[in-house]
Coordinates of C-alpha atoms in Angstrom, one line a residue:
Chain A
M98 CA 14.1 243.7 44.9
N99 CA 17.5 242.2 44.6
L100 CA 18.0 239.7 41.7
T101 CA 21.7 239.6 41.5
F102 CA 23.5 236.4 42.2
T103 CA 26.1 236.0 45.0
E104 CA 29.7 235.2 44.2
E105 CA 29.1 231.5 45.2
Q106 CA 26.0 231.4 43.0
K107 CA 27.9 232.8 40.1
M108 CA 30.7 230.3 40.7
M109 CA 28.4 227.3 40.8
K110 CA 26.5 228.6 37.8
K111 CA 29.7 228.6 35.8
M112 CA 30.7 225.2 37.2
V113 CA 27.3 223.6 36.3
R114 CA 27.4 225.2 32.8
D115 CA 30.9 223.8 32.2
F116 CA 29.9 220.5 33.6
A117 CA 26.8 220.3 31.5
V118 CA 28.5 221.3 28.3
K119 CA 31.5 218.9 28.7
E120 CA 30.0 216.0 30.5
I121 CA 26.3 215.9 29.6
T122 CA 26.5 216.9 25.9
P123 CA 28.4 213.7 24.9
C124 CA 25.6 211.6 26.4
I125 CA 22.7 213.3 24.6
E126 CA 22.8 210.8 21.7
K127 CA 22.5 207.8 24.0
M128 CA 19.8 209.5 26.0
E129 CA 17.8 210.1 22.8
K130 CA 18.0 206.3 22.3
D131 CA 16.4 206.1 25.8
E132 CA 19.5 205.2 27.8
F133 CA 19.3 206.4 31.4
P134 CA 22.2 208.8 32.1
R135 CA 23.5 206.9 35.2
E136 CA 27.1 208.0 34.8
V137 CA 26.1 211.6 34.5
I138 CA 24.1 211.3 37.7
R139 CA 27.1 209.6 39.5
K140 CA 29.4 212.5 38.5
M141 CA 26.8 215.0 39.6
G142 CA 26.7 213.3 43.0
E143 CA 30.5 213.6 43.3
L144 CA 30.2 217.3 42.7
G145 CA 27.5 217.8 45.3
L146 CA 24.8 218.5 42.8
M147 CA 22.4 215.8 44.1
G148 CA 22.2 217.4 47.5
I149 CA 22.6 221.1 46.8
H150 CA 20.2 222.4 49.5
V151 CA 20.8 219.5 52.0
P152 CA 22.4 220.6 55.3
E153 CA 26.1 219.6 55.7
K154 CA 25.3 217.3 58.6
Y155 CA 23.3 215.1 56.2
G156 CA 26.1 215.2 53.6
G157 CA 24.8 218.1 51.5
A158 CA 26.4 221.3 50.2
E159 CA 24.0 223.4 52.3
M160 CA 23.6 226.0 49.6
D161 CA 20.4 228.0 49.3
F162 CA 17.3 227.3 47.3
T163 CA 18.2 229.7 44.5
S164 CA 21.5 227.8 43.9
Y165 CA 19.5 224.6 43.5
I166 CA 17.3 226.4 40.9
I167 CA 20.4 227.7 39.1
A168 CA 21.6 224.1 38.8
I169 CA 18.3 222.8 37.2
H170 CA 18.3 225.8 34.9
E171 CA 21.9 225.2 33.6
C172 CA 21.5 221.4 33.4
S173 CA 18.3 221.8 31.4
K174 CA 19.9 224.2 29.0
V175 CA 21.9 221.2 27.8
S176 CA 19.5 218.4 28.6
A177 CA 16.0 218.8 29.9
T178 CA 16.2 215.0 30.7
V179 CA 19.0 215.6 33.3
G180 CA 17.0 218.6 34.5
V181 CA 13.9 216.6 35.4
I182 CA 15.9 213.7 37.0
L183 CA 17.6 216.2 39.3
S184 CA 14.3 218.1 40.0
V185 CA 12.3 215.1 40.9
H186 CA 15.1 213.6 43.0
S187 CA 15.6 216.8 45.0
S188 CA 12.3 218.7 45.0
V189 CA 9.8 215.9 45.7
C190 CA 11.9 213.1 47.2
T191 CA 14.8 214.4 49.2
N192 CA 13.0 217.6 50.3
P193 CA 10.0 216.0 52.0
I194 CA 12.1 213.5 53.9
L195 CA 14.3 216.4 55.0
Y196 CA 11.3 218.5 56.2
F197 CA 9.1 215.8 57.6
G198 CA 11.4 212.9 58.3
T199 CA 12.6 211.7 61.7
E200 CA 16.3 212.0 62.6
E201 CA 16.6 208.3 61.9
Q202 CA 15.0 208.6 58.4
K203 CA 17.2 211.5 57.5
Q204 CA 20.4 209.7 58.6
K205 CA 19.3 206.6 56.7
Y206 CA 18.0 208.2 53.5
V207 CA 18.9 211.8 53.1
T208 CA 22.6 211.3 53.5
K209 CA 22.6 208.8 50.6
L210 CA 20.2 210.8 48.5
A211 CA 22.5 213.9 49.0
S212 CA 25.6 212.1 47.9
G213 CA 23.9 210.6 44.8
E214 CA 24.4 207.1 46.0
Y215 CA 20.6 206.8 46.1
L216 CA 18.3 208.3 43.4
G217 CA 14.9 209.4 44.5
A218 CA 11.3 209.3 43.1
F219 CA 7.9 210.5 44.0
C220 CA 4.8 208.4 43.6
L221 CA 1.5 210.3 43.8
T222 CA -0.2 210.0 40.3
E223 CA -2.4 207.0 39.6
P224 CA -4.4 206.1 36.4
N225 CA -7.4 207.9 37.8
A226 CA -5.8 210.4 40.1
G227 CA -3.7 213.1 38.4
S228 CA -4.5 216.7 39.3
D229 CA -7.2 215.3 41.7
A230 CA -5.0 213.7 44.3
G231 CA -8.0 213.0 46.6
S232 CA -9.2 210.1 44.6
L233 CA -6.1 207.8 45.2
K234 CA -6.9 204.1 45.0
T235 CA -3.6 202.8 46.5
R236 CA -4.4 201.5 50.0
A237 CA -2.2 201.2 53.0
V238 CA -3.5 199.0 55.9
K239 CA -1.8 198.8 59.2
D240 CA -0.8 195.3 60.3
G241 CA 1.2 195.3 63.6
D242 CA 4.4 197.1 63.0
H243 CA 4.0 197.2 59.2
Y244 CA 1.7 198.8 56.7
I245 CA 0.5 196.6 53.8
I246 CA 0.3 198.6 50.6
N247 CA -1.6 197.6 47.5
G248 CA -2.2 199.6 44.3
S249 CA -0.6 201.0 41.3
K250 CA 1.0 204.3 40.3
M251 CA 1.6 205.9 36.9
F252 CA 4.0 208.3 35.2
I253 CA 6.6 207.8 37.9
T254 CA 9.7 209.8 36.9
N255 CA 13.0 208.0 37.8
G256 CA 10.9 204.9 38.4
G257 CA 12.9 201.7 38.2
E258 CA 16.2 203.6 38.3
A259 CA 15.5 205.2 41.7
D260 CA 16.4 203.5 45.0
V261 CA 14.0 205.4 47.2
Y262 CA 10.4 206.2 46.5
L263 CA 8.0 208.5 48.3
V264 CA 4.7 206.6 48.0
F265 CA 1.4 208.1 48.7
A266 CA -1.4 205.8 49.8
S267 CA -4.8 206.1 51.4
T268 CA -4.9 205.1 55.0
N269 CA -8.5 206.3 55.3
P270 CA -10.4 206.4 52.0
E271 CA -13.5 208.1 53.5
L272 CA -11.4 211.2 54.3
R273 CA -10.2 211.4 50.7
S274 CA -7.3 213.8 50.5
K275 CA -7.2 214.1 54.3
G276 CA -6.8 210.3 54.6
I277 CA -3.6 210.0 52.6
S278 CA -0.2 209.0 54.2
A279 CA 3.3 209.1 52.8
F280 CA 5.7 206.2 53.0
I281 CA 9.4 205.8 52.2
V282 CA 9.8 202.7 50.1
E283 CA 13.0 201.0 49.0
K284 CA 13.2 199.6 45.6
N285 CA 14.1 196.1 46.7
T286 CA 11.0 195.7 48.9
P287 CA 9.1 192.4 48.0
G288 CA 5.9 193.3 46.2
F289 CA 7.4 196.4 44.5
I290 CA 6.9 195.8 40.8
V291 CA 8.3 198.0 38.1
G292 CA 6.0 198.0 35.1
K293 CA 6.2 199.4 31.6
N294 CA 8.4 202.4 30.8
E295 CA 6.3 204.9 28.8
K296 CA 7.4 205.8 25.3
K297 CA 7.3 209.5 25.5
M298 CA 7.4 212.3 23.0
G299 CA 10.4 213.9 24.7
L300 CA 12.6 213.8 27.8
H301 CA 14.1 210.7 26.3
G302 CA 16.5 208.8 28.6
S303 CA 14.4 209.7 31.6
R304 CA 12.2 207.0 33.1
T305 CA 8.4 207.3 33.3
V306 CA 7.1 204.0 34.6
Q307 CA 4.1 202.3 36.0
L308 CA 4.6 200.8 39.5
T309 CA 2.5 198.1 41.1
F310 CA 2.5 197.3 44.8
E311 CA 1.3 193.8 45.7
E312 CA 1.0 193.1 49.4
M313 CA 4.1 195.3 49.9
R314 CA 5.0 195.4 53.6
I315 CA 6.5 198.6 54.8
P316 CA 7.8 199.0 58.4
V317 CA 6.0 201.7 60.5
Q318 CA 9.4 203.4 60.8
N319 CA 9.0 204.3 57.1
L320 CA 5.8 206.3 57.5
L321 CA 6.8 209.9 56.7
G322 CA 5.3 212.4 59.1
K323 CA 2.1 211.3 60.8
E324 CA -0.7 209.0 59.5
N325 CA -3.1 210.9 57.2
E326 CA -0.6 213.8 56.9
G327 CA 0.4 212.7 53.3
F328 CA -1.5 215.3 51.4
K329 CA 0.0 218.1 53.5
I330 CA 3.5 216.6 52.7
A331 CA 2.6 216.5 49.0
L332 CA 1.4 220.1 49.0
A333 CA 4.3 221.4 51.1
N334 CA 6.7 220.9 48.3
L335 CA 4.4 221.9 45.4
D336 CA 5.9 225.3 45.1
V337 CA 9.4 223.9 45.1
G338 CA 8.5 221.4 42.4
R339 CA 6.9 224.1 40.3
I340 CA 9.8 226.5 40.5
G341 CA 12.0 223.6 39.6
I342 CA 10.0 222.9 36.4
A343 CA 10.0 226.6 35.6
A344 CA 13.8 226.4 35.8
Q345 CA 13.8 223.4 33.5
S346 CA 11.5 225.4 31.1
L347 CA 13.8 228.4 31.1
G348 CA 16.8 226.2 30.3
I349 CA 14.9 224.7 27.3
A350 CA 13.8 228.2 26.1
E351 CA 17.3 229.7 26.4
A352 CA 18.8 226.8 24.5
A353 CA 16.2 227.2 21.7
L354 CA 16.9 231.0 21.6
E355 CA 20.7 230.5 21.4
A356 CA 20.4 227.9 18.7
A357 CA 18.0 230.1 16.6
T358 CA 20.2 233.2 17.1
S359 CA 23.4 231.6 16.0
Y360 CA 21.7 229.9 13.1
A361 CA 20.2 233.2 12.0
K362 CA 23.6 234.7 12.0
E363 CA 25.0 232.0 9.7
R364 CA 22.1 231.1 7.3
Q365 CA 22.2 233.1 4.1
Q366 CA 19.1 233.7 2.0
F367 CA 18.7 236.3 -0.8
G368 CA 22.4 237.3 -0.4
K369 CA 22.3 238.1 3.3
T370 CA 22.0 236.4 6.6
I371 CA 18.5 235.8 7.8
A372 CA 19.3 237.7 11.0
T373 CA 19.4 240.8 8.9
Q374 CA 15.9 240.2 7.6
Q375 CA 13.6 242.1 9.9
G376 CA 10.9 239.3 9.9
I377 CA 13.4 237.0 11.6
A378 CA 15.2 239.6 13.7
F379 CA 11.8 240.7 15.3
K380 CA 10.9 237.1 16.0
L381 CA 14.2 236.7 17.8
A382 CA 13.6 240.0 19.7
D383 CA 10.2 238.7 21.0
M384 CA 11.8 235.3 21.9
A385 CA 14.6 237.1 23.9
T386 CA 12.1 239.3 25.7
N387 CA 9.9 236.3 26.7
V388 CA 13.0 234.4 27.9
E389 CA 14.1 237.4 30.0
A390 CA 10.6 237.8 31.5
A391 CA 10.5 234.1 32.4
K392 CA 13.9 234.4 34.0
L393 CA 12.8 237.3 36.2
L394 CA 9.6 235.5 37.3
L395 CA 11.6 232.3 38.0
Y396 CA 14.3 233.9 40.1
R397 CA 11.8 236.2 41.9
A398 CA 9.8 233.1 43.0
A399 CA 13.1 231.3 43.8
N400 CA 14.3 234.2 45.9
L401 CA 11.0 234.3 47.9
R402 CA 11.2 230.6 48.6
A403 CA 14.9 230.9 49.5
N404 CA 13.9 233.6 52.1
G405 CA 11.1 231.4 53.5
E406 CA 8.4 233.7 52.2
K407 CA 5.0 232.7 50.7
C408 CA 5.4 232.1 47.0
G409 CA 2.4 230.1 45.8
Q410 CA 1.2 232.7 43.4
E411 CA 4.7 233.6 42.1
A412 CA 5.7 229.9 41.7
A413 CA 2.5 229.3 39.7
M414 CA 3.1 232.3 37.5
A415 CA 6.7 231.4 36.9
K416 CA 5.7 227.8 36.0
L417 CA 2.9 229.0 33.7
F418 CA 4.9 231.6 31.9
A419 CA 8.2 229.8 31.7
S420 CA 6.6 226.6 30.3
R421 CA 4.7 228.6 27.7
T422 CA 7.9 230.4 26.8
A423 CA 9.7 227.1 26.4
M424 CA 7.0 225.9 24.0
E425 CA 6.7 229.1 22.1
T426 CA 10.5 229.7 21.8
A427 CA 11.1 226.1 20.7
T428 CA 8.3 226.4 18.1
E429 CA 9.7 229.7 16.7
A430 CA 13.2 228.3 16.7
I431 CA 12.1 225.5 14.4
Q432 CA 10.5 228.0 12.2
I433 CA 13.7 230.0 12.0
F434 CA 15.6 226.8 11.1
G435 CA 13.0 226.0 8.4
G436 CA 13.2 222.5 7.1
Y437 CA 16.4 221.8 8.9
G438 CA 14.7 222.5 12.2
Y439 CA 12.3 219.6 11.5
T440 CA 15.2 217.1 11.3
E441 CA 17.1 215.4 14.0
D442 CA 20.4 216.9 12.7
Y443 CA 19.7 220.0 14.7
P444 CA 18.7 220.2 18.4
V445 CA 15.6 222.4 18.1
E446 CA 13.2 219.5 17.4
R447 CA 14.4 218.0 20.7
Y448 CA 13.8 221.3 22.5
F449 CA 10.3 221.3 21.0
R450 CA 9.5 217.8 22.1
D451 CA 11.0 218.4 25.6
A452 CA 9.2 221.7 26.1
K453 CA 5.6 220.3 25.7
I454 CA 5.7 218.3 29.0
T455 CA 6.6 221.4 31.0
E456 CA 3.0 222.7 30.3
I457 CA 1.6 219.5 31.7
Y458 CA 3.5 218.0 34.7
E459 CA 3.9 219.5 38.2
G460 CA 0.5 221.0 37.7
T461 CA -0.9 221.7 34.2
S462 CA -1.0 225.2 32.9
E463 CA -4.8 225.1 33.7
I464 CA -4.0 224.1 37.3
Q465 CA -1.6 227.0 37.5
R466 CA -4.3 229.4 36.3
I467 CA -6.6 228.1 39.0
V468 CA -4.0 228.8 41.6
I469 CA -3.3 232.3 40.2
S470 CA -7.0 233.2 39.8
K471 CA -7.9 232.0 43.3
G472 CA -5.3 234.5 44.6
L473 CA -7.1 237.3 42.8
F474 CA -10.5 237.0 44.4
Chain B
M425 CA 55.7 220.4 50.4
N426 CA 55.3 224.1 49.8
I427 CA 53.6 224.5 46.5
Y428 CA 52.8 227.8 44.6
V429 CA 50.7 228.2 41.5
L430 CA 50.9 231.3 39.3
L431 CA 47.4 232.2 38.0
K432 CA 46.3 234.7 35.4
R433 CA 42.8 235.9 34.8
T434 CA 42.0 235.9 31.1
F435 CA 39.2 236.5 28.7
D436 CA 36.8 233.6 28.3
T437 CA 37.7 231.7 25.1
E438 CA 34.3 232.5 23.7
E439 CA 34.6 236.3 24.1
K440 CA 34.9 238.4 21.0
I441 CA 37.9 240.8 21.1
T442 CA 37.1 244.4 20.3
L443 CA 39.3 247.5 20.5
S444 CA 38.5 250.9 21.8
G445 CA 41.0 253.8 21.9
G446 CA 43.9 251.5 20.7
K447 CA 43.3 249.1 23.6
I448 CA 41.5 245.8 24.1
N449 CA 38.0 246.5 25.4
E450 CA 37.4 244.8 28.7
D451 CA 34.0 246.2 29.5
G452 CA 31.4 243.5 30.3
V453 CA 33.7 240.7 29.2
E454 CA 33.4 237.3 30.9
C455 CA 36.7 236.2 32.4
I456 CA 38.1 232.9 33.4
I457 CA 41.2 231.2 34.9
N458 CA 43.7 230.9 32.1
P459 CA 43.0 227.3 30.9
Y460 CA 46.7 226.3 31.1
D461 CA 46.8 227.6 34.7
E462 CA 43.9 225.2 35.5
F463 CA 46.2 222.3 34.6
A464 CA 48.8 223.8 37.0
I465 CA 46.2 224.1 39.8
E466 CA 45.0 220.5 39.3
E467 CA 48.6 219.2 39.3
A468 CA 49.4 221.2 42.4
I469 CA 46.4 219.7 44.3
Q470 CA 47.4 216.2 43.2
V471 CA 51.0 216.7 44.3
R472 CA 49.8 218.0 47.7
D473 CA 47.4 215.1 48.1
A474 CA 50.2 212.6 47.4
H475 CA 53.1 214.3 49.3
G476 CA 51.4 216.6 51.8
G477 CA 51.9 220.3 52.2
E478 CA 50.0 223.3 51.1
V479 CA 49.0 224.9 47.8
T480 CA 49.0 228.7 47.5
V481 CA 47.6 230.4 44.4
V482 CA 49.0 233.8 43.5
S483 CA 47.9 236.3 40.9
V484 CA 49.1 239.7 39.8
G485 CA 46.2 241.8 38.6
S486 CA 43.3 243.8 39.8
E487 CA 40.7 243.2 42.4
D488 CA 38.6 241.5 39.7
S489 CA 41.1 238.6 39.9
E490 CA 39.7 237.6 43.3
K491 CA 36.9 235.7 41.5
Q492 CA 39.4 233.4 39.7
L493 CA 41.5 232.9 42.9
R494 CA 38.3 231.9 44.8
T495 CA 37.6 229.4 42.0
A496 CA 41.0 227.9 42.5
L497 CA 40.3 227.7 46.3
A498 CA 37.0 226.0 45.4
M499 CA 38.9 223.5 43.4
G500 CA 41.0 222.7 46.4
A501 CA 43.9 225.1 46.8
D502 CA 44.5 226.1 50.5
K503 CA 45.4 229.8 50.3
A504 CA 45.5 232.6 47.8
A505 CA 47.4 235.9 47.4
L506 CA 46.2 238.7 45.1
I507 CA 48.9 241.3 44.3
N508 CA 46.8 244.2 43.2
I509 CA 48.7 246.6 40.8
E510 CA 45.6 248.4 39.5
D511 CA 46.6 251.7 41.1
D512 CA 50.4 251.4 40.6
V513 CA 51.1 250.0 37.2
E514 CA 49.6 251.4 34.1
N515 CA 51.5 249.5 31.4
G516 CA 53.1 246.4 32.6
D517 CA 54.7 243.6 30.6
Q518 CA 56.1 240.1 31.3
F519 CA 59.1 241.6 33.1
T520 CA 56.7 243.6 35.4
T521 CA 54.7 240.5 36.4
A522 CA 57.8 238.3 36.8
K523 CA 59.5 240.9 38.9
I524 CA 56.5 241.3 41.2
L525 CA 56.0 237.5 41.5
T526 CA 59.7 237.0 42.3
E527 CA 59.6 239.6 45.1
Y528 CA 56.6 237.8 46.5
L529 CA 58.1 234.3 46.2
K530 CA 61.7 235.0 47.2
D531 CA 61.3 234.4 50.9
K532 CA 58.5 231.8 50.8
G533 CA 60.8 228.7 50.5
A534 CA 58.7 227.3 47.7
D535 CA 59.6 223.7 46.8
L536 CA 57.5 223.6 43.6
I537 CA 56.1 226.4 41.5
L538 CA 53.6 225.7 38.8
A539 CA 52.3 227.9 36.0
G540 CA 50.5 227.6 32.8
N541 CA 52.6 227.1 29.7
V542 CA 51.1 230.3 28.2
A543 CA 48.3 232.6 28.9
I544 CA 45.7 232.5 26.1
D545 CA 45.6 236.3 25.9
G546 CA 49.2 237.5 25.7
G547 CA 50.6 234.1 24.8
S548 CA 54.2 235.0 25.5
G549 CA 54.9 232.1 27.8
Q550 CA 57.6 234.2 29.5
V551 CA 56.4 234.8 33.0
G552 CA 57.1 231.3 34.4
P553 CA 60.7 231.0 33.0
R554 CA 61.5 234.6 34.0
V555 CA 60.4 234.0 37.6
A556 CA 62.6 230.8 37.7
G557 CA 65.5 232.8 36.3
L558 CA 65.1 235.6 38.8
L559 CA 64.8 233.1 41.7
G560 CA 67.8 231.1 40.4
I561 CA 66.0 227.8 40.3
P562 CA 65.6 225.3 37.4
Y563 CA 62.5 225.3 35.2
V564 CA 60.9 223.0 32.7
T565 CA 58.2 224.2 30.3
T566 CA 55.3 222.4 28.6
I567 CA 55.2 219.5 30.9
T568 CA 52.8 216.6 30.4
N569 CA 53.8 214.4 33.4
L570 CA 55.4 215.1 36.7
E571 CA 56.8 212.5 39.2
I572 CA 58.3 213.5 42.5
D573 CA 60.5 211.1 44.6
G574 CA 62.0 212.9 47.5
S575 CA 63.7 215.9 46.0
N576 CA 64.2 214.1 42.6
V577 CA 61.8 215.0 39.9
T578 CA 61.2 213.2 36.6
I579 CA 59.3 215.1 34.0
T580 CA 57.9 214.4 30.6
R581 CA 57.6 217.5 28.4
D582 CA 56.0 218.1 25.1
V583 CA 58.4 219.0 22.4
E584 CA 56.3 220.0 19.3
G585 CA 54.3 216.7 19.6
D586 CA 57.2 214.5 20.7
S587 CA 58.1 213.8 24.3
E588 CA 61.3 214.5 26.2
V589 CA 62.0 213.0 29.6
I590 CA 64.0 215.3 32.0
E591 CA 65.4 214.6 35.4
T592 CA 65.9 217.5 37.8
T593 CA 65.5 218.4 41.5
L594 CA 63.4 220.6 43.7
P595 CA 63.1 223.5 44.1
L596 CA 61.7 223.8 40.7
L597 CA 59.3 225.7 38.4
V598 CA 57.3 224.0 35.8
T599 CA 54.8 225.2 33.2
A600 CA 51.8 223.0 32.4
Q601 CA 50.8 221.8 28.9
Q602 CA 47.5 220.4 27.9
G603 CA 47.4 216.7 28.6
L604 CA 49.1 217.0 32.0
N605 CA 45.8 216.1 33.7
E606 CA 42.1 216.7 33.6
P607 CA 41.3 219.7 35.8
R608 CA 38.5 219.0 38.3
Y609 CA 35.3 221.1 38.6
P610 CA 35.0 223.0 41.8
S611 CA 32.5 220.9 43.8
L612 CA 29.7 222.6 45.7
P613 CA 31.2 221.9 49.1
G614 CA 34.4 223.3 47.6
I615 CA 32.6 226.4 46.6
M616 CA 31.1 226.8 50.1
K617 CA 34.5 226.3 51.7
A618 CA 36.3 228.7 49.3
K619 CA 34.9 231.9 50.9
K620 CA 36.3 230.9 54.3
K621 CA 39.8 230.2 53.0
P622 CA 42.5 232.9 53.4
L623 CA 43.0 235.3 50.6
E624 CA 45.8 237.8 51.2
E625 CA 45.7 241.1 49.3
L626 CA 49.0 242.9 48.6
E627 CA 50.2 246.0 46.8
L628 CA 53.6 247.0 45.5
D629 CA 54.3 248.7 48.8
D630 CA 53.9 245.5 50.7
L631 CA 56.6 243.9 48.6
D632 CA 59.0 247.0 49.0
L633 CA 58.7 247.7 45.3
E634 CA 58.5 251.1 43.7
E635 CA 56.7 251.7 40.4
E636 CA 60.1 252.2 38.6
D637 CA 61.3 248.8 39.8
V638 CA 58.7 247.1 37.8
E639 CA 58.5 249.4 34.8
A640 CA 57.9 247.6 31.6
K641 CA 60.9 246.7 29.5
T642 CA 58.9 246.8 26.3
K643 CA 56.6 249.3 24.7
T644 CA 53.5 248.5 22.8
I645 CA 53.4 250.5 19.6
E646 CA 50.1 249.4 18.2
V647 CA 47.3 247.0 18.9
Y648 CA 45.1 245.9 15.9
L649 CA 42.8 243.1 15.0
P650 CA 43.8 240.5 12.5
P651 CA 42.3 241.1 9.0
K652 CA 38.9 239.6 8.5
K653 CA 39.0 236.1 7.0
E654 CA 37.9 236.3 3.4
A655 CA 35.6 233.7 1.8
G656 CA 37.5 230.9 0.1
K657 CA 37.7 230.5 -3.6
V658 CA 36.3 227.5 -5.4
L659 CA 38.0 226.6 -8.6
S660 CA 36.1 224.9 -11.5
G661 CA 36.7 223.5 -14.9
D662 CA 39.1 220.8 -16.2
L663 CA 41.1 219.2 -13.4
G664 CA 44.4 219.9 -15.1
D665 CA 43.5 223.6 -15.5
Q666 CA 42.4 223.8 -11.9
V667 CA 45.8 222.5 -10.7
K668 CA 47.6 225.0 -12.9
E669 CA 45.3 227.8 -11.6
L670 CA 45.9 226.7 -8.0
V671 CA 49.7 226.7 -8.3
H672 CA 49.5 230.0 -10.0
L673 CA 47.3 231.5 -7.2
L674 CA 49.5 230.1 -4.5
H675 CA 52.5 231.6 -6.2
T676 CA 51.2 235.1 -7.1
E677 CA 48.2 235.8 -4.8
A678 CA 48.8 233.9 -1.6
K679 CA 52.6 234.1 -2.1
V680 CA 53.2 230.9 -0.1
I681 CA 55.3 229.1 -2.7

C-alpha cells in the first residue's frame, strides 16, 4: 500500500499550507465574529482551489481526489470554517453536477464553480429529515417545461452566500427515497427565500441557514440526472463528503496537537516545562498516535477513492475515527493549556467548538457505525 | 527579453539547525526556495509579462534542488536548469557557485539576471555581484523597484532603510530585497503545468569545467552554533539604584559601554 504523496501533491500541500497561514489566519478574528470569508474564497478561486478535481475542459486544475483532500486538510488546520466551505462547495455541489450533469449543465455551472466565481451548496436536510432522507417533505411538481418546488430546508451550509444550490425534492412521495429528484437552483430564482442563519457553537463565519421555496419555478433543463434519481445522486457522493469531513477533522486535530505541544514546551510549572512532566508527555504521545492513525485511515480512503475503488467502509471508518480524534485531541489540548485553554486568547477553545460538529454532520458517528457494522455481517 | 533567475535551495526558516561531525545536519530537513529568490522569480515573471520573452531559473546544487526549481516553474517561469555538482565538488564557496553560474550564463545572451539579495543560510550576498563581475555587466543590489524602458533601467534600491534611485542599462544583474513585490503562490494549474516544462540537468563536464577550476577560495575552519540565549535579568529596588546597577552591568558584564 503506497501512502506517499507525489511531487505535485507535496508542492500543492506546501502551497495550501503557506496560503492558509498567510491569507486565512488574518481573517480568523472576523470569522469568529461571524463574517463570511468571501475574500479568502475569491483568492482560493484564483489559485484553482475551488475546482481542484474538475477537468481542465471545465476550467479546473484536473488534480486527483487525494490532492483535493490535502487541500481540505491543510485549510482546516488553520480554519475549519474555510475547510467546510470548500468541502461542501466541491464534494456535494460541484461533484454531482460533474458526474450526473448534461454537457450544457456542466458548461453553465461547473466552469463557474471551478473558478470560484460561483459558490455551491447542497440542500437535502429538512426539519424532519436528517439522517432519514426518505421522509423529505419538499415537493416538486412538473408543470409544462418547469417544475414547481415548495418546501423548506435546514442547516444549509453556504446558504445565502452560495450562487448555486443542489436541491432535493420529492417528485413521487409514495416512493419515498426512490421518488426524490435533484435540481440545480440559482440563488436569484423567484420564490427562493433565505431564512435565519443558525447561531452555532463553532464553525463561525460559515453559513448554516434555513431556506424556503415558495412556488419556485425551475426549468426542466435544471433537473440533474433523471427524475426520481435524486437519492442515487445524493448517495453517490456520500463517501466523497465523508472523506472530506475526515480531512477537516484531521486538520483540527493536528492544529490542537501542535498548539498543545508548543505550549507544553514553554509552560513552566514546579521549575520545569510541563512537557517534561510525564503526565503531560504521555497525554501528548497518545494524541500524536491518534492523529497519525487518523491520517492513515483518511489517506487510505482517499487513495481508494482516487483509484475509483469501493471505499464505503474505509470512508466511514476514516470519518468516525478522525472526528473522534478531533474532539478528543481538542479536549486534551484544553486540558494541557489549563485555565488559559478555556479563554478566547488561545485557539484551542475554537478547535474544541469546531471539532464537535465533525461527529454530527455528513452522517453522525452512529450512522458511520451502522455503515461499518453492516459491512461486517 | 531573455531573463535568468539564480535560485538557491535553503533550509525552511522554521527548521532548527543542528551540527553533526562539524557540519550542518541536513538529514530530514525541510527545504524551500530562498525567500529572497522568490522576490527575484516574481519580478522576473512580471518583467516577462510586461515586456515579453522567457524566464529561465537556474540553480547550482544537488538533485534535491529539482523540487525548488519545479516550484519556480509552477509559479510561472518557463524553463529551468539544474547544475548538479553533488559528485564533483565537496567544499564549494561563493567563488565556486559564481564561477559555475558564469560559465553557464556566458553564452546565453541574458538581458536581465535576477537573484536574491542574500541567501538566508550562508548570508554572504556575494554570488550575484560576483557573477556580474565575471560576466562584465553592471549590477545593483537590494532593489525594491525596477522599471525598464527599452534598454534603460531605473532602479530604486534600499540603502539601510533609505532609498537610492539608480539609472543604468541592460544587460544587468540585480538582487532583490524584501518589498520589491509580493511573490505569488504557485496555482494548481501552474503546479500541473510545471512537470511538463523543460528542466535541463547539467554537470561540470557539460560546462567544460574541471574540479580545480571551481575550487573554493576560502576554507571553513570551524562551524559552531551561537551560544544559548540566557534568561534576562530583572533588576529591583529603588529606581535610582536600579539605574546605577544597570549602567554598571552594561559596563562590566555586557561590556557594551
